[in-house]
mmCIF file of C-alpha atoms and ligand atoms in Angstrom:
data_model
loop_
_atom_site.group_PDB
_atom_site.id
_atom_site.type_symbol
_atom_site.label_atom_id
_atom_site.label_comp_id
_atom_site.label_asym_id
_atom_site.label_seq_id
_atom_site.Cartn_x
_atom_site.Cartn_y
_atom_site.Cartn_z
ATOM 1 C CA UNK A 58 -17.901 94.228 39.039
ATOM 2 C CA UNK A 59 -17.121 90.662 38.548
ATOM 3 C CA UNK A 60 -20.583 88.954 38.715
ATOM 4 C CA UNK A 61 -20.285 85.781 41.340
ATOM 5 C CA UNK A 62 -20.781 82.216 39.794
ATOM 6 C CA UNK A 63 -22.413 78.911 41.658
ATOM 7 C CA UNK A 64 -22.934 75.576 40.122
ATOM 8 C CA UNK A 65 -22.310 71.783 41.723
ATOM 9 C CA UNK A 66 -22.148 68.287 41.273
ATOM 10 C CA UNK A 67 -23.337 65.210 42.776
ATOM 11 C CA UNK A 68 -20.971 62.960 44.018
ATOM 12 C CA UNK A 69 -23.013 60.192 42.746
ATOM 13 C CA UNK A 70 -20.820 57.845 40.227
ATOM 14 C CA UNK A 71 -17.892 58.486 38.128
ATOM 15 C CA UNK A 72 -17.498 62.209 36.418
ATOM 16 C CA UNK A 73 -17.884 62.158 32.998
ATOM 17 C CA UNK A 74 -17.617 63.529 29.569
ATOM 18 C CA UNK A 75 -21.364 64.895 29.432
ATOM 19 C CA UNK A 76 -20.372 66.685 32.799
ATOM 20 C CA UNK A 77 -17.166 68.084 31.640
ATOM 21 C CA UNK A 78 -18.534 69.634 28.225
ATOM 22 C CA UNK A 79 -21.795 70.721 29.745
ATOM 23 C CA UNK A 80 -20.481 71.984 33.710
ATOM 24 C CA UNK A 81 -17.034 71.758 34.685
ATOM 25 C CA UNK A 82 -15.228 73.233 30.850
ATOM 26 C CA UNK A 83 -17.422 76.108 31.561
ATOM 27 C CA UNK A 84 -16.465 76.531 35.061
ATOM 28 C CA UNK A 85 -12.519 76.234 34.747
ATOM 29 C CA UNK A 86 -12.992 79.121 31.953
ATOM 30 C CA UNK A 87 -15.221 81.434 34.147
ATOM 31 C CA UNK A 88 -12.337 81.520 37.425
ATOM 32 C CA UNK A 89 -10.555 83.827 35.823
ATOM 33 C CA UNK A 90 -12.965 86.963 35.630
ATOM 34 C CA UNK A 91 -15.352 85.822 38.164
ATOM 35 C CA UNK A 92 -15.968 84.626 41.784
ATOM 36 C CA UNK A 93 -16.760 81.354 41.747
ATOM 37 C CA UNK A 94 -18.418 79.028 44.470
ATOM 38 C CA UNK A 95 -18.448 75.438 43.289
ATOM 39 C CA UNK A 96 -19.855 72.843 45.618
ATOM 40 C CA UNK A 97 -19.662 68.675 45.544
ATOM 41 C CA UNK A 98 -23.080 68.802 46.554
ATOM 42 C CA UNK A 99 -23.305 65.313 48.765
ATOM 43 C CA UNK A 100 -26.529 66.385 50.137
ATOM 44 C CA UNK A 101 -28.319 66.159 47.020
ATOM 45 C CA UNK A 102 -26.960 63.036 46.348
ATOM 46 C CA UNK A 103 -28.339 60.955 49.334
ATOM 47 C CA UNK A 104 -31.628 62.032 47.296
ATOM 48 C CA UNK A 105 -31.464 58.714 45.579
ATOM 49 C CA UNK A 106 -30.538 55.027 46.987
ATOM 50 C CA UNK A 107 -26.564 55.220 47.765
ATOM 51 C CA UNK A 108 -23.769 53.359 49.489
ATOM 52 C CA UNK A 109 -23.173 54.961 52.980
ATOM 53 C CA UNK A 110 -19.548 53.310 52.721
ATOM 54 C CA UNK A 111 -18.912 54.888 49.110
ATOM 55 C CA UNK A 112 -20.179 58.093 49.690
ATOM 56 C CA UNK A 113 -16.672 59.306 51.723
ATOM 57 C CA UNK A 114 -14.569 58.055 48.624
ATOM 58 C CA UNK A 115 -16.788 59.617 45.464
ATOM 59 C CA UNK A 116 -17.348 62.783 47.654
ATOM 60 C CA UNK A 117 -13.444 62.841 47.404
ATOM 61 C CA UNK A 118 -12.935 61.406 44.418
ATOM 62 C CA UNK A 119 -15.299 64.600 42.595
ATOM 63 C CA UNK A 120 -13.235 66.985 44.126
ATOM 64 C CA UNK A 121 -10.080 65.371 42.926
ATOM 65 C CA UNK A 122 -11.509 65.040 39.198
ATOM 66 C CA UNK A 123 -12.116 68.637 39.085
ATOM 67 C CA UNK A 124 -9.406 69.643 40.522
ATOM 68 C CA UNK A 125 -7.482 67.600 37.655
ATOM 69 C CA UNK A 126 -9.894 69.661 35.121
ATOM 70 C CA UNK A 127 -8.422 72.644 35.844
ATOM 71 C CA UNK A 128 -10.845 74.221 39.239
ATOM 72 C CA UNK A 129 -7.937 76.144 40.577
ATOM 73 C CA UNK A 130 -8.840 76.144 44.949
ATOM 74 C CA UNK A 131 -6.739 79.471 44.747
ATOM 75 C CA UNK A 132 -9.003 81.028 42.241
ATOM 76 C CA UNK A 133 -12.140 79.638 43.547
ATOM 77 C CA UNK A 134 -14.101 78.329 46.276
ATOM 78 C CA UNK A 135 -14.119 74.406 46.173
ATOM 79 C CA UNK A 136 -16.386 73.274 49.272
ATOM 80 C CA UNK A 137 -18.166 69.680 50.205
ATOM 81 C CA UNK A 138 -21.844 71.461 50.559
ATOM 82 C CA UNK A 139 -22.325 69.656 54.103
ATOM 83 C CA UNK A 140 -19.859 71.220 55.522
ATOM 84 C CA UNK A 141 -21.775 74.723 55.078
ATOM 85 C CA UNK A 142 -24.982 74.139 57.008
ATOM 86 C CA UNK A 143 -26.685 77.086 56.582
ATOM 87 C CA UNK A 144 -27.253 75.341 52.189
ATOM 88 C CA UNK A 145 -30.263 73.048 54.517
ATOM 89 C CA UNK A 146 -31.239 76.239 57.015
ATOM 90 C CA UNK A 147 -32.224 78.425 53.853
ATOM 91 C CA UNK A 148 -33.310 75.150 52.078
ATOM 92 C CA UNK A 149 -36.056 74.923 54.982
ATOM 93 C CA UNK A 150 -36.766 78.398 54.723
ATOM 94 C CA UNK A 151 -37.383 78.178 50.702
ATOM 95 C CA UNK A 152 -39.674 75.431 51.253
ATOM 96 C CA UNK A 153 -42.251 77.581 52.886
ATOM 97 C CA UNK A 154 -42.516 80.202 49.915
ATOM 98 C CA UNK A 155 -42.422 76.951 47.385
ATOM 99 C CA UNK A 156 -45.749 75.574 45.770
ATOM 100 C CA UNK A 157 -46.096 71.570 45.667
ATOM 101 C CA UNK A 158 -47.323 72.048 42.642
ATOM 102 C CA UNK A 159 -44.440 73.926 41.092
ATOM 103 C CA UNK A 160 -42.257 70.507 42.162
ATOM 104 C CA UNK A 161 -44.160 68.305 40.957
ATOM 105 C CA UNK A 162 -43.987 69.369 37.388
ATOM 106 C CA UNK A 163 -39.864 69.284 37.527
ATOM 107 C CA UNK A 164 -38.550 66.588 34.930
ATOM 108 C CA UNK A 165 -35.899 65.416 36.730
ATOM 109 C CA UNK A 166 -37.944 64.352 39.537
ATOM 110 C CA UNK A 167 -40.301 62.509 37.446
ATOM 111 C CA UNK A 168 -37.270 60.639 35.559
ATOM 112 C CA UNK A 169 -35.024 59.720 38.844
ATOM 113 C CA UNK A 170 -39.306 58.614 40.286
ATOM 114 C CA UNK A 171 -39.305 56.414 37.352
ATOM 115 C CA UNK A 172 -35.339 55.031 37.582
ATOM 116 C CA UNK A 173 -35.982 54.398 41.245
ATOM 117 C CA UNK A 174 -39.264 53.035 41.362
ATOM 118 C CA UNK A 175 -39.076 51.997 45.458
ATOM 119 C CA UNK A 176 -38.547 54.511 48.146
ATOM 120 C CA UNK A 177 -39.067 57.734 46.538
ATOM 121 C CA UNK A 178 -38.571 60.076 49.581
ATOM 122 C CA UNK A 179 -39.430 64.162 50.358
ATOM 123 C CA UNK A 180 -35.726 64.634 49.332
ATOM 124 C CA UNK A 181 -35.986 63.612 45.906
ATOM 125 C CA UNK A 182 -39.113 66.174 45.704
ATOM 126 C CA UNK A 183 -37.663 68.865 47.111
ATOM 127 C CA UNK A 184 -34.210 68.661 45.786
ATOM 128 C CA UNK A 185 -34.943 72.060 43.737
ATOM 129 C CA UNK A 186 -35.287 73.628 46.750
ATOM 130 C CA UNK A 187 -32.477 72.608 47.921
ATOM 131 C CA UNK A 188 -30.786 73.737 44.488
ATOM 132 C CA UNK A 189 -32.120 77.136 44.710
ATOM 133 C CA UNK A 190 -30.841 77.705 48.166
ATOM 134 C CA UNK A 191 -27.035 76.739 47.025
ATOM 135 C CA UNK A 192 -27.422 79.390 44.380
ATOM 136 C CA UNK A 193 -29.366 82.293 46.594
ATOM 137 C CA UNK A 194 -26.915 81.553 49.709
ATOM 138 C CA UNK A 195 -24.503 82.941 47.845
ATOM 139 C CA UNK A 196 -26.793 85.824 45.911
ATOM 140 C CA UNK A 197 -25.018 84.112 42.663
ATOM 141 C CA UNK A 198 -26.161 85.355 39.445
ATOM 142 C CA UNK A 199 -24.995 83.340 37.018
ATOM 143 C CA UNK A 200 -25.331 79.436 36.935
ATOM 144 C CA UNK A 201 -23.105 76.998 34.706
ATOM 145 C CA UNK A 202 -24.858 74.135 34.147
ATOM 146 C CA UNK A 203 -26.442 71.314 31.800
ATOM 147 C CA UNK A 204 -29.476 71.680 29.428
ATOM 148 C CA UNK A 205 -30.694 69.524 31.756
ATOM 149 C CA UNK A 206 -30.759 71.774 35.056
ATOM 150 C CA UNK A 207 -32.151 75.100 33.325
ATOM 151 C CA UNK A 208 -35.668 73.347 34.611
ATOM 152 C CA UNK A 209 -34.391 74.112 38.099
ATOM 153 C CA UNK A 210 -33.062 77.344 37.788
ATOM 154 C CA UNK A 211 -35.719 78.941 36.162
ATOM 155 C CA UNK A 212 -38.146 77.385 39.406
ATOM 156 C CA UNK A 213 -34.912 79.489 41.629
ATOM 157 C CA UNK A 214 -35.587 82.719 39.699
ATOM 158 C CA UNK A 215 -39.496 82.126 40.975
ATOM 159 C CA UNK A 216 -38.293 81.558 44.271
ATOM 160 C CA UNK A 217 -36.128 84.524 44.762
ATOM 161 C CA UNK A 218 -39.176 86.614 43.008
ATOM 162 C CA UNK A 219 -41.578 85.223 45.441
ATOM 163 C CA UNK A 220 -39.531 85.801 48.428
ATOM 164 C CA UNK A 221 -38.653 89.506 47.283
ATOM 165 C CA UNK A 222 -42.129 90.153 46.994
ATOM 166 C CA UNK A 223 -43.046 89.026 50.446
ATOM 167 C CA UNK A 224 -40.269 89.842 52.598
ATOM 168 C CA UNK A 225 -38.403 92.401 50.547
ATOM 169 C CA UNK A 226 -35.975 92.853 48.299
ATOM 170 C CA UNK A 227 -32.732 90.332 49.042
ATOM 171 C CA UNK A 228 -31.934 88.496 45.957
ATOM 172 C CA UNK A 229 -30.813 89.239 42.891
ATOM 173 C CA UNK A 230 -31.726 87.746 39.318
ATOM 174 C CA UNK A 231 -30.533 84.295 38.492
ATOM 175 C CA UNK A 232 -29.383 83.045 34.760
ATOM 176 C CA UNK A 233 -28.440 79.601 33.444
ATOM 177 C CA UNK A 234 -25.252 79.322 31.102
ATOM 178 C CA UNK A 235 -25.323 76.880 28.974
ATOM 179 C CA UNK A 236 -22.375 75.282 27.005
ATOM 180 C CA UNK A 237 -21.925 74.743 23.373
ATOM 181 C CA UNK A 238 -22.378 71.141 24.328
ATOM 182 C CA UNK A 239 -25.471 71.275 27.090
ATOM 183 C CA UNK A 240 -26.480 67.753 26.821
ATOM 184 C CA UNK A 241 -24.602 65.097 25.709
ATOM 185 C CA UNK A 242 -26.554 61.975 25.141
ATOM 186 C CA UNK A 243 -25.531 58.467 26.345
ATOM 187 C CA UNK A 244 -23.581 56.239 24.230
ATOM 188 C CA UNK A 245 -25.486 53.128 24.952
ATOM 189 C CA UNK A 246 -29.124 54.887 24.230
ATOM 190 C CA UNK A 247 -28.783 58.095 22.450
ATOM 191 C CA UNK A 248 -32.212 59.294 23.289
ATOM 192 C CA UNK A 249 -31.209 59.310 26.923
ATOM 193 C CA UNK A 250 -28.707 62.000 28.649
ATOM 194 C CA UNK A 251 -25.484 60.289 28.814
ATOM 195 C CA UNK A 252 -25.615 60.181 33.138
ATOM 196 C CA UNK A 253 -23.013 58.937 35.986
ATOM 197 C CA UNK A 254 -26.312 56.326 37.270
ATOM 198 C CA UNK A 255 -27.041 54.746 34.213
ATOM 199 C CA UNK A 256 -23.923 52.133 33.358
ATOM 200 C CA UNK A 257 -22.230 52.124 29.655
ATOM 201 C CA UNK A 258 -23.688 55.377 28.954
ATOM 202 C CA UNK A 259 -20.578 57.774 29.627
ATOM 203 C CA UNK A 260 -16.899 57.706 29.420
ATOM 204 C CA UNK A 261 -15.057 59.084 32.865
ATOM 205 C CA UNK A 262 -12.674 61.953 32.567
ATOM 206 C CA UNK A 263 -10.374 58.948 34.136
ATOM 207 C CA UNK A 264 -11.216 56.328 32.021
ATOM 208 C CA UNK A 265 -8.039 54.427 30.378
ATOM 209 C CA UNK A 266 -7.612 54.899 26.363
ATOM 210 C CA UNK A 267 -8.323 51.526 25.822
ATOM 211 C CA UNK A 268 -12.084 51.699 27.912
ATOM 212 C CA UNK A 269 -12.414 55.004 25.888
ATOM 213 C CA UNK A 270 -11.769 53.186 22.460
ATOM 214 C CA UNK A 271 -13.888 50.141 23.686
ATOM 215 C CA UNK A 272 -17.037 52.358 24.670
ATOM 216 C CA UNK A 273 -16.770 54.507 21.761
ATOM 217 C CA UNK A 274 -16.752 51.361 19.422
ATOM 218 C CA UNK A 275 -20.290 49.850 20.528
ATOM 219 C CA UNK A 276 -21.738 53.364 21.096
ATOM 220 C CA UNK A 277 -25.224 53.028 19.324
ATOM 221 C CA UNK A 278 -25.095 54.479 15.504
ATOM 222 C CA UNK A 279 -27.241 53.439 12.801
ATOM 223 C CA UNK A 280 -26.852 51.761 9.680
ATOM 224 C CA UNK A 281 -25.902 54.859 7.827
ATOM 225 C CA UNK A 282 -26.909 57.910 6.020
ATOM 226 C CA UNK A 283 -29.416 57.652 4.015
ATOM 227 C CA UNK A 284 -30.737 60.504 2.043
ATOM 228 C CA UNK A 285 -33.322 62.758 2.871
ATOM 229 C CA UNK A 286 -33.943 61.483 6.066
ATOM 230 C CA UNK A 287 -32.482 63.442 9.503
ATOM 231 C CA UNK A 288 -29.137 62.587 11.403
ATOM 232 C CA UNK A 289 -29.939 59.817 13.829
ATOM 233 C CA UNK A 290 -29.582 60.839 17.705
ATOM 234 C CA UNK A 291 -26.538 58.801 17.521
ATOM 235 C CA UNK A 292 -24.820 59.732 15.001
ATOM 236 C CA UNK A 293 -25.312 63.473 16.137
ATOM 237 C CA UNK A 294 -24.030 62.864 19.476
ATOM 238 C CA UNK A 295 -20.892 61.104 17.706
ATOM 239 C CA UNK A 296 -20.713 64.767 15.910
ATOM 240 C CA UNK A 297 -21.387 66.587 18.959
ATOM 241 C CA UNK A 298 -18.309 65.103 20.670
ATOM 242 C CA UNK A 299 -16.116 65.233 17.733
ATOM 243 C CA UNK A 300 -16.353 69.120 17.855
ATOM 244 C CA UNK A 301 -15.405 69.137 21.020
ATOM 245 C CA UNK A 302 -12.497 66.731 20.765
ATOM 246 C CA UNK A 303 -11.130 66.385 17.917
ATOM 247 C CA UNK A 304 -9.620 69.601 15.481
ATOM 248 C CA UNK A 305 -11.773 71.154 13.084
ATOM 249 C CA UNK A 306 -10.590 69.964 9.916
ATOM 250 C CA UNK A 307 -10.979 66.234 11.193
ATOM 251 C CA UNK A 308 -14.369 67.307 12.049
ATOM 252 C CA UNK A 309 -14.985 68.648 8.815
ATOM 253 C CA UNK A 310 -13.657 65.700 6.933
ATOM 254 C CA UNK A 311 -15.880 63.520 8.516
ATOM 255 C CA UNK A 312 -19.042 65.776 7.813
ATOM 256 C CA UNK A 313 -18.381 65.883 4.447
ATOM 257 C CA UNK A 314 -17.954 62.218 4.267
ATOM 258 C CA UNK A 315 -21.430 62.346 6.038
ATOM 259 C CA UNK A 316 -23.242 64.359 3.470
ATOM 260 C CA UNK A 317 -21.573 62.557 0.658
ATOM 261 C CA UNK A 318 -22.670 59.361 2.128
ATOM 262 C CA UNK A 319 -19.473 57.810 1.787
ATOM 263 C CA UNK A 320 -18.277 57.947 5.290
ATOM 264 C CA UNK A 321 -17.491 54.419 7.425
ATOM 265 C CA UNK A 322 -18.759 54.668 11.061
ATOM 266 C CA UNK A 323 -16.119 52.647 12.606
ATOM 267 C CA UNK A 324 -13.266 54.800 10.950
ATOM 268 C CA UNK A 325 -15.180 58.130 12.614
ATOM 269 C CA UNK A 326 -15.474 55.737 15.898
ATOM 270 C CA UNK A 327 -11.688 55.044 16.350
ATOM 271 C CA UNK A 328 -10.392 58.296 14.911
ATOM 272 C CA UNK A 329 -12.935 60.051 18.078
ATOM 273 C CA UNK A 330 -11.880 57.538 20.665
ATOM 274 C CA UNK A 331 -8.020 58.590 19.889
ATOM 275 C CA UNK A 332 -9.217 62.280 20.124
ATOM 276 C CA UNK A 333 -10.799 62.395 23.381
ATOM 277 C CA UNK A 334 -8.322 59.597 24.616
ATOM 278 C CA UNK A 335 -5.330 62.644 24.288
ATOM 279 C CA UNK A 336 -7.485 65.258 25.469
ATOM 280 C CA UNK A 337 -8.906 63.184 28.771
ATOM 281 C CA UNK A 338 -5.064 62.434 29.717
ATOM 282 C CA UNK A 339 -3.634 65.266 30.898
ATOM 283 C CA UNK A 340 -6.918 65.290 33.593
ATOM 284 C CA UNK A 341 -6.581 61.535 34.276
ATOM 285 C CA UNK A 342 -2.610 62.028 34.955
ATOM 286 C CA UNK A 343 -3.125 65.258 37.023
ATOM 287 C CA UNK A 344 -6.381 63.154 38.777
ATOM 288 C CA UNK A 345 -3.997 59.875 39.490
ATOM 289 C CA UNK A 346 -1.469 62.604 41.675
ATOM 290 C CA UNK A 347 -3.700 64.566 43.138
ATOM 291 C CA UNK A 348 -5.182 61.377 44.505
ATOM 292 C CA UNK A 349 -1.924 60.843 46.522
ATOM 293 C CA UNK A 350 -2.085 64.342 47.604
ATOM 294 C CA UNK A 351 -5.070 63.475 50.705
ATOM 295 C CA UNK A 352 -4.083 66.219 52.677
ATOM 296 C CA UNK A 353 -4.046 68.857 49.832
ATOM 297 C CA UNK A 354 -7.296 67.954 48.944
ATOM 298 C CA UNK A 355 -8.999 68.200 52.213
ATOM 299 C CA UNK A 356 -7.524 71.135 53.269
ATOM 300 C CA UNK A 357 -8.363 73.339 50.598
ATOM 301 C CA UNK A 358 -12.194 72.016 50.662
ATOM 302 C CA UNK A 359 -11.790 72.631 53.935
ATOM 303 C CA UNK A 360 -11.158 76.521 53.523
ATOM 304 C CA UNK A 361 -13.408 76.414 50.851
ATOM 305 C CA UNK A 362 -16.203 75.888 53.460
ATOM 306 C CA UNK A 363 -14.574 78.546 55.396
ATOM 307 C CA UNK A 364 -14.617 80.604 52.929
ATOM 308 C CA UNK A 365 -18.293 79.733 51.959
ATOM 309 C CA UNK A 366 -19.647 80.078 55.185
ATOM 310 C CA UNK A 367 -18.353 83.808 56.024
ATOM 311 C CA UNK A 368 -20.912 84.346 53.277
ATOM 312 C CA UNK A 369 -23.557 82.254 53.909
ATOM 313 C CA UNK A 370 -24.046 83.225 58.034
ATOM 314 C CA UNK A 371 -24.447 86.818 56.519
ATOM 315 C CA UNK A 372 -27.204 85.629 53.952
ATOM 316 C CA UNK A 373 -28.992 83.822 56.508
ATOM 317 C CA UNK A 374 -28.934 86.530 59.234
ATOM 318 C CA UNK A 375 -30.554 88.718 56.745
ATOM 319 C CA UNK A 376 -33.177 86.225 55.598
ATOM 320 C CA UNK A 377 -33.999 85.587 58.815
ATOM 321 C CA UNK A 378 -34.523 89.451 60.087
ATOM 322 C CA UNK A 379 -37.000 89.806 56.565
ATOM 323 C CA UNK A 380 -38.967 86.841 57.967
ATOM 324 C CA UNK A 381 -39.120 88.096 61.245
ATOM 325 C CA UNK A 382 -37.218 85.048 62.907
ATOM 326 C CA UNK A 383 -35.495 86.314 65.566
HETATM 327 N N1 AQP B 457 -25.251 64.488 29.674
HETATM 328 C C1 AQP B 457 -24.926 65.718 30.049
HETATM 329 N N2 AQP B 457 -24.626 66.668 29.147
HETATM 330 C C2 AQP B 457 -24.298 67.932 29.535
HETATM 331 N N3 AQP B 457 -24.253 68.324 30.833
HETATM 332 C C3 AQP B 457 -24.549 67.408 31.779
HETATM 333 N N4 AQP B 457 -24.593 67.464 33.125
HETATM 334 C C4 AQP B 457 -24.948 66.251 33.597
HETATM 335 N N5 AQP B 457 -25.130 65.382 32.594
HETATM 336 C C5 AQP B 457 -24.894 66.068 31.443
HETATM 337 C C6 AQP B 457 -24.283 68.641 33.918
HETATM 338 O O1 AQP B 457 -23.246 68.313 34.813
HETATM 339 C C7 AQP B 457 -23.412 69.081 36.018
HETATM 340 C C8 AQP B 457 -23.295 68.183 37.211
HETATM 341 O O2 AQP B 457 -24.372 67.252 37.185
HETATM 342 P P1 AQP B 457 -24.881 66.614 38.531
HETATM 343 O O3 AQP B 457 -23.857 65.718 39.066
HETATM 344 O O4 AQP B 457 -25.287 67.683 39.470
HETATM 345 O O5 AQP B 457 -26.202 65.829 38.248
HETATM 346 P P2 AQP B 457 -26.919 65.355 36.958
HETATM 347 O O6 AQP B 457 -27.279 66.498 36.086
HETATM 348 O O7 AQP B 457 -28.089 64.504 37.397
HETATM 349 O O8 AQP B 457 -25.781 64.493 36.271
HETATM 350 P P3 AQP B 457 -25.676 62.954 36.014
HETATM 351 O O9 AQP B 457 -24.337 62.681 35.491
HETATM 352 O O10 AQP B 457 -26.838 62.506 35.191
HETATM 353 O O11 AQP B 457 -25.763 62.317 37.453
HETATM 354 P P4 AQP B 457 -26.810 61.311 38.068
HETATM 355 O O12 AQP B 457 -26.693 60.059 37.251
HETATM 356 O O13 AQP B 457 -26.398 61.116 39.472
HETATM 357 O O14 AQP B 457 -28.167 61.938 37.938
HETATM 358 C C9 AQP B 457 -24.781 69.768 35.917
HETATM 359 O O15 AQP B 457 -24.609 71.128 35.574
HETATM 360 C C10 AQP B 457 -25.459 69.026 34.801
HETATM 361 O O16 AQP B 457 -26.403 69.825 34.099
#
C-alpha cells in the first residue's frame, strides 16, 4: 500500500532555493506513488512577529510557488492548515501528553528565541506540538523535510509512542526523509541555514536571472584553496548547489579545478548563477501565470481542506473516544 506523506511550509517570506532542494523537490517526486497531504502551514507562522496585512498575500503566494514547482492539486492534497481546525484541536490534545522539558531542548526554538529577542510567546514553544499534530492528524508515516526539522519529528515519534502507551494503540511510526541537499546554508553567512527571515541569505524560486547572478556573486567564499586545510563552509555550499544545478561534468570540472588549486571563484560564481538561473525559470514563468489564475488557486486549496478534513474529523473522533472525551 502506498504509504501517506505530510510535510508543510510557513508562509513566512519568499520560497527559496534551500526549501526547494531540501522540501518541495522531494515532494513533487513522491505524488506519484504516494498520498500526499501538503499544508501552507499559516498557523505556525504567526509563531514569530508578522504583518497581519501580508499574511493573506504570502499565504497565497506559497501555494502559487509550489504549485509552479510541480505540486500537482490533482495528485495531492494542497490545503491552507487553518482551514482544517481539527490541526489546533489535536494540537491541544498533544500538549497534555508533552513534557516542557522535551520543548525546551528543541533548536529551533532556541534560535528563532535568540532572532526575536522581544515577545517570545507559548506559540513559539509549542510549535512542535503543533508540528506533530499536522503529521499524526493524518496518521502520515513518512515526512519530507529539511536537516533542520528531523529535531521535530523525532520529538512526534515520542509523542505518538507516549500517547499509544496511554490511551492505546492509534498511531503509527513516523520517519524523516531527507534530501541529498538537507540544508543548504545561506549565501551571506555560510555557517547559518540559508532561511526566508534572514535577508540576502537565499535566492527565491522567483527571483529574476539578474538578482540570481547578483546574489550568487557576493555570496561569501574565501580566499581560496589552500592545501591541506578543509573546504570552507562556503565554498562547500557553492558545491552543494552546483550538484544540484548545474550537469555533472561542469560539476566535475570545477572540482578538479578545486583540488588542483587552479580554479577562479568568480568563473565557478557566474557559470552557477547561469545554472540555477535556467533551472528556476520554468517555476518562475509557471509562478507569474498561476498568479493570474486567483480563482484556480483558491479553489483547489479549498478542496484540499475538504479533502483534509474528511480525514482529520475521523482522527479526532477516535482520539477523543481513547481519552475518554465524550
Ligand atoms: N536551508 C535549508 N536547506 C534545506 N531545507 C530547508 N528547509 C528550510 N530551510 C532549508 C526546509 O524547507 C521546508 C519548509 O520550511 P519552513 O517554511 O516550514 O520553515 P523553516 O525550516 O524555518 O524554513 P525557513 O526558510 O528558514 O523559514 P523561516 O525563516 O520562516 O524560519 C522544511 O522541510 C525545511 O526543513
Amino acid at each position: 500500500m502506498a504509504r501517506r506523506v505530510f510535510s508543510g511550509i510557513q508562509p513566512t517570506g519568499l520560497v527559496h532555493i534551500g526549501n526547494y532542494l531540501g522540501a518541495i523537490k522531494q515532494w513533487v517526486d513522491l505524488q506519484y506513488d504516494h498520498e500526499c497531504f501538503f499544508s501552507i502551514v499559516d498557523y505556525h507562522a504567526i509563531t514569530v512577529p508578522y504583518d497581519p496585512k501580508q499574511m493573506p498575500k504570502n499565504t497565497f503566494d506559497a501555494a502559487v510557488v509550489n504549485m509552479a514547482a510541480g505540486l500537482d492539486p490533482n495528485k495531492s492534497t494542497i490545503f491552507i492548515q487553518s482551514h482544517v481546525p481539527q490541526h489546533t484541536e489535536l494540537a491541544w490534545l498533544l500538549n497534555t501528553i508533552t513534557p516542557m522539558g522535551r520543548l525546551s531542548h528543541m533548536t529551533q526554538f532556541k534560535e528563532k528565541s535568540r532572532m526575536f529577542r522581544e515577545g517570545i510567546n507559548a506559540g513559539l514553544f509549542n510549535y512542535p506540538i503543533l508540528q506533530a499534530a499536522d503529521i499524526l492528524l493524518y496518521k502520515a508515516t513518512l515526512v519530507p523535510v529539511g536537516e533542520d526539522q528531523v529535531q521535530h519529528i523525532e520529538l512526534t515519534r515520542d509523542i505518538a509512542r507516549k500517547f499509544n502507551t496511554t490511551f492505546g494503540e492509534t498511531f503509527p511510526e513516523v520517519e524523516p526523509r531527507l534530501s541529498e541537499a538537507p540544508r543548504i546554508m545561506a549565501l551571506s553567512d555560510p555557517t547559518k541555514k540559508m532561511s526566508k527571515s534572514i535577508p540576502g541569505s537565499y535566492i527565491a524560486l522567483t527571483d529574476s536571472p539578474e538578482k540570481i547572478k547578483e546574489q550568487i556573486m557576493k555570496s561569501v567564499t574565501d580566499s581560496g584553496p589552500q592545501k591541506d586545510v578543509p573546504m570552507g563552509a562556503g565554498i562547500a555550499n557553492l558545491f552543494m548547489l552546483m550538484q544540484e544545478f548545474s550537469p555533472p561534468d561542469v560539476y566535475q570540472r570545477f572540482r578538479s579545478q578545486y583540488d588542483e588549486g587552479t580554479i577562479k571563484y568568480s568563473e565557478l560564481k557566474k557559470t552557477l548563477a547561469e545554472d540555477i538561473a535556467n533551472a528556476l525559470t520554468p517555476i518562475r514563468e509557471a509562478a507569474q501565470n498561476l498568479a493570474k489564475r486567483p480563482d484556480y488557486v483558491y479553489d483547489s486549496l479549498r478542496e484540499g481542506a475538504h479533502k483534509a478534513q474528511s480525514i482529520a474529523k475521523r482522527t479526532m473522533a477516535e482520539v477523543k473516544l481513547r481519552m475518554g472525551l465524550i
